[in-house]
Structures are given as structure tokens and as C-alpha cells.
PDB file of C-alpha atoms in Angstrom:
ATOM      1  CA  MET A   1     -71.356   3.546 -28.414  1.00 74.00           C
ATOM      2  CA  LYS A   2     -69.385   6.774 -28.256  1.00 90.00           C
ATOM      3  CA  THR A   3     -66.602   7.482 -30.702  1.00 95.00           C
ATOM      4  CA  ILE A   4     -63.701   9.326 -29.118  1.00 96.00           C
ATOM      5  CA  THR A   5     -60.939  11.056 -31.051  1.00 96.00           C
ATOM      6  CA  VAL A   6     -57.469  11.333 -29.557  1.00 97.00           C
ATOM      7  CA  ILE A   7     -55.271  13.913 -31.248  1.00 96.00           C
ATOM      8  CA  GLY A   8     -51.661  13.429 -30.217  1.00 96.00           C
ATOM      9  CA  VAL A   9     -50.713   9.820 -29.506  1.00 97.00           C
ATOM     10  CA  GLY A  10     -47.250  10.300 -28.068  1.00 96.00           C
ATOM     11  CA  ASN A  11     -46.131   9.520 -24.518  1.00 96.00           C
ATOM     12  CA  MET A  12     -49.418  10.501 -22.900  1.00 96.00           C
ATOM     13  CA  GLY A  13     -51.950  10.176 -25.706  1.00 97.00           C
ATOM     14  CA  ALA A  14     -51.065   6.611 -26.715  1.00 98.00           C
ATOM     15  CA  PRO A  15     -51.757   5.095 -23.270  1.00 98.00           C
ATOM     16  CA  MET A  16     -54.969   7.114 -23.074  1.00 97.00           C
ATOM     17  CA  ALA A  17     -56.101   5.802 -26.467  1.00 98.00           C
ATOM     18  CA  ASP A  18     -55.147   2.255 -25.396  1.00 98.00           C
ATOM     19  CA  ASN A  19     -57.263   2.568 -22.241  1.00 97.00           C
ATOM     20  CA  LEU A  20     -60.243   3.872 -24.197  1.00 97.00           C
ATOM     21  CA  ILE A  21     -59.991   0.995 -26.683  1.00 98.00           C
ATOM     22  CA  SER A  22     -59.704  -1.517 -23.822  1.00 97.00           C
ATOM     23  CA  SER A  23     -62.815   0.021 -22.259  1.00 96.00           C
ATOM     24  CA  GLY A  24     -64.814  -0.665 -25.409  1.00 96.00           C
ATOM     25  CA  TYR A  25     -64.941   2.764 -27.018  1.00 96.00           C
ATOM     26  CA  GLN A  26     -64.552   3.281 -30.726  1.00 97.00           C
ATOM     27  CA  VAL A  27     -61.418   5.387 -31.043  1.00 98.00           C
ATOM     28  CA  VAL A  28     -60.030   7.580 -33.803  1.00 98.00           C
ATOM     29  CA  VAL A  29     -56.382   8.613 -33.543  1.00 98.00           C
ATOM     30  CA  PHE A  30     -54.440  11.360 -35.291  1.00 96.00           C
ATOM     31  CA  ASP A  31     -50.893  12.602 -34.955  1.00 94.00           C
ATOM     32  CA  LEU A  32     -48.687  14.709 -37.213  1.00 88.00           C
ATOM     33  CA  ASN A  33     -46.112  11.928 -36.854  1.00 93.00           C
ATOM     34  CA  PRO A  34     -47.656   8.949 -38.735  1.00 93.00           C
ATOM     35  CA  SER A  35     -45.304   6.456 -37.076  1.00 97.00           C
ATOM     36  CA  LEU A  36     -47.072   7.144 -33.763  1.00 97.00           C
ATOM     37  CA  THR A  37     -50.441   6.074 -35.189  1.00 97.00           C
ATOM     38  CA  ALA A  38     -49.110   2.836 -36.746  1.00 97.00           C
ATOM     39  CA  PRO A  39     -49.634   0.701 -33.589  1.00 96.00           C
ATOM     40  CA  PHE A  40     -53.342   1.596 -33.659  1.00 97.00           C
ATOM     41  CA  LYS A  41     -54.126   0.558 -37.258  1.00 97.00           C
ATOM     42  CA  SER A  42     -55.737  -2.755 -36.293  1.00 97.00           C
ATOM     43  CA  ARG A  43     -57.598  -1.412 -33.236  1.00 97.00           C
ATOM     44  CA  ALA A  44     -58.724   2.099 -34.103  1.00 97.00           C
ATOM     45  CA  LYS A  45     -59.455   4.332 -37.042  1.00 97.00           C
ATOM     46  CA  VAL A  46     -56.326   6.246 -38.035  1.00 98.00           C
ATOM     47  CA  ALA A  47     -57.199   9.678 -39.424  1.00 96.00           C
ATOM     48  CA  LEU A  48     -55.156  11.518 -42.022  1.00 92.00           C
ATOM     49  CA  ASN A  49     -55.986  15.021 -40.759  1.00 89.00           C
ATOM     50  CA  THR A  50     -57.920  16.786 -38.014  1.00 89.00           C
ATOM     51  CA  GLU A  51     -61.084  17.152 -40.100  1.00 89.00           C
ATOM     52  CA  ASP A  52     -61.154  13.402 -40.776  1.00 91.00           C
ATOM     53  CA  ALA A  53     -60.359  12.720 -37.132  1.00 93.00           C
ATOM     54  CA  VAL A  54     -63.387  14.556 -35.777  1.00 92.00           C
ATOM     55  CA  ALA A  55     -65.891  13.945 -38.596  1.00 90.00           C
ATOM     56  CA  ASP A  56     -67.956  11.330 -36.731  1.00 88.00           C
ATOM     57  CA  SER A  57     -66.638  11.798 -33.225  1.00 92.00           C
ATOM     58  CA  ASP A  58     -68.672  12.363 -30.090  1.00 91.00           C
ATOM     59  CA  CYS A  59     -65.728  13.620 -28.065  1.00 91.00           C
ATOM     60  CA  VAL A  60     -62.248  14.971 -28.804  1.00 92.00           C
ATOM     61  CA  ILE A  61     -59.249  14.662 -26.513  1.00 94.00           C
ATOM     62  CA  THR A  62     -55.999  16.418 -27.316  1.00 94.00           C
ATOM     63  CA  MET A  63     -52.654  15.400 -25.816  1.00 95.00           C
ATOM     64  CA  LEU A  64     -50.214  17.849 -27.334  1.00 93.00           C
ATOM     65  CA  PRO A  65     -46.698  18.775 -26.213  1.00 89.00           C
ATOM     66  CA  ALA A  66     -46.896  22.569 -26.108  1.00 90.00           C
ATOM     67  CA  GLY A  67     -49.189  25.578 -26.238  1.00 89.00           C
ATOM     68  CA  GLU A  68     -48.255  26.341 -29.836  1.00 88.00           C
ATOM     69  CA  GLN A  69     -49.634  22.984 -31.001  1.00 88.00           C
ATOM     70  CA  VAL A  70     -52.767  23.345 -28.880  1.00 89.00           C
ATOM     71  CA  LYS A  71     -53.447  26.778 -30.343  1.00 90.00           C
ATOM     72  CA  SER A  72     -52.908  25.516 -33.900  1.00 87.00           C
ATOM     73  CA  VAL A  73     -55.180  22.490 -33.459  1.00 87.00           C
ATOM     74  CA  TYR A  74     -58.045  24.444 -31.886  1.00 87.00           C
ATOM     75  CA  LEU A  75     -57.771  27.802 -33.669  1.00 88.00           C
ATOM     76  CA  GLY A  76     -56.107  26.910 -36.986  1.00 84.00           C
ATOM     77  CA  ASP A  77     -52.848  28.199 -38.382  1.00 77.00           C
ATOM     78  CA  GLU A  78     -51.360  30.704 -40.793  1.00 74.00           C
ATOM     79  CA  ASN A  79     -51.450  28.115 -43.610  1.00 71.00           C
ATOM     80  CA  GLN A  80     -55.242  28.401 -43.798  1.00 62.00           C
ATOM     81  CA  HIS A  81     -55.805  25.111 -41.966  1.00 73.00           C
ATOM     82  CA  ASN A  82     -59.056  25.173 -40.017  1.00 79.00           C
ATOM     83  CA  GLY A  83     -58.958  24.608 -36.299  1.00 84.00           C
ATOM     84  CA  LEU A  84     -61.296  22.350 -34.353  1.00 85.00           C
ATOM     85  CA  PHE A  85     -63.446  25.327 -33.365  1.00 86.00           C
ATOM     86  CA  ASP A  86     -64.085  25.905 -37.091  1.00 79.00           C
ATOM     87  CA  ILE A  87     -64.857  22.237 -37.772  1.00 81.00           C
ATOM     88  CA  VAL A  88     -67.037  20.977 -34.918  1.00 71.00           C
ATOM     89  CA  GLU A  89     -69.766  22.202 -32.637  1.00 71.00           C
ATOM     90  CA  VAL A  90     -68.285  22.396 -29.177  1.00 61.00           C
ATOM     91  CA  LYS A  91     -70.270  20.573 -26.505  1.00 62.00           C
ATOM     92  CA  PRO A  92     -69.355  18.762 -23.280  1.00 57.00           C
ATOM     93  CA  CYS A  93     -68.359  15.088 -23.483  1.00 61.00           C
TER      94      CYS A  93
END
């Protein structure tokens, strides 16, 4: 069974994660706002950071509000946080 990570579980990401869970996928969720991941605690793995979120994932979906957040998640940031391109091997889902 595939494990799918959803980074950003706000207005769009939460319903997407819900649909994936309902379809039988193992789902990992991560959001900078921990209150948004709380509804998933009994149904999905809740990650504490992006590295934890993608550690055992087969596919990563990001639902982020703006280009600045997308850039930070994929490329890293000025605070020495690694981006997804530094953490995982990129391959099609």
C-alpha cells in the first residue's frame, strides 16, 4: 500500500487528505499550524517536520497558500532548513 504525504492541510489539503484516507491509503500529514493536523491524529500519521513527513513516503502532495511557502518547502529556507529536493529522491507518483 502506498504512503502519501500531504503537506498543508488547510482548506484544500484537509479534504484531499480525507479522501486519500477514505480510499485506503496510508497518509502522513504535516502543517506549520499544529491545530490543522489535530483532526487527523487517529486516522493518519502526524509529522512534526518535513523530514519526518517524507521519511517513508511514496508520494508527496503539497497544498500551500502561496509561492513563498512552496519555494521554502521544496528548496529550503534561509534558516538552514532543508527543502524536499534535499531530502528525497524525486520520482513520479
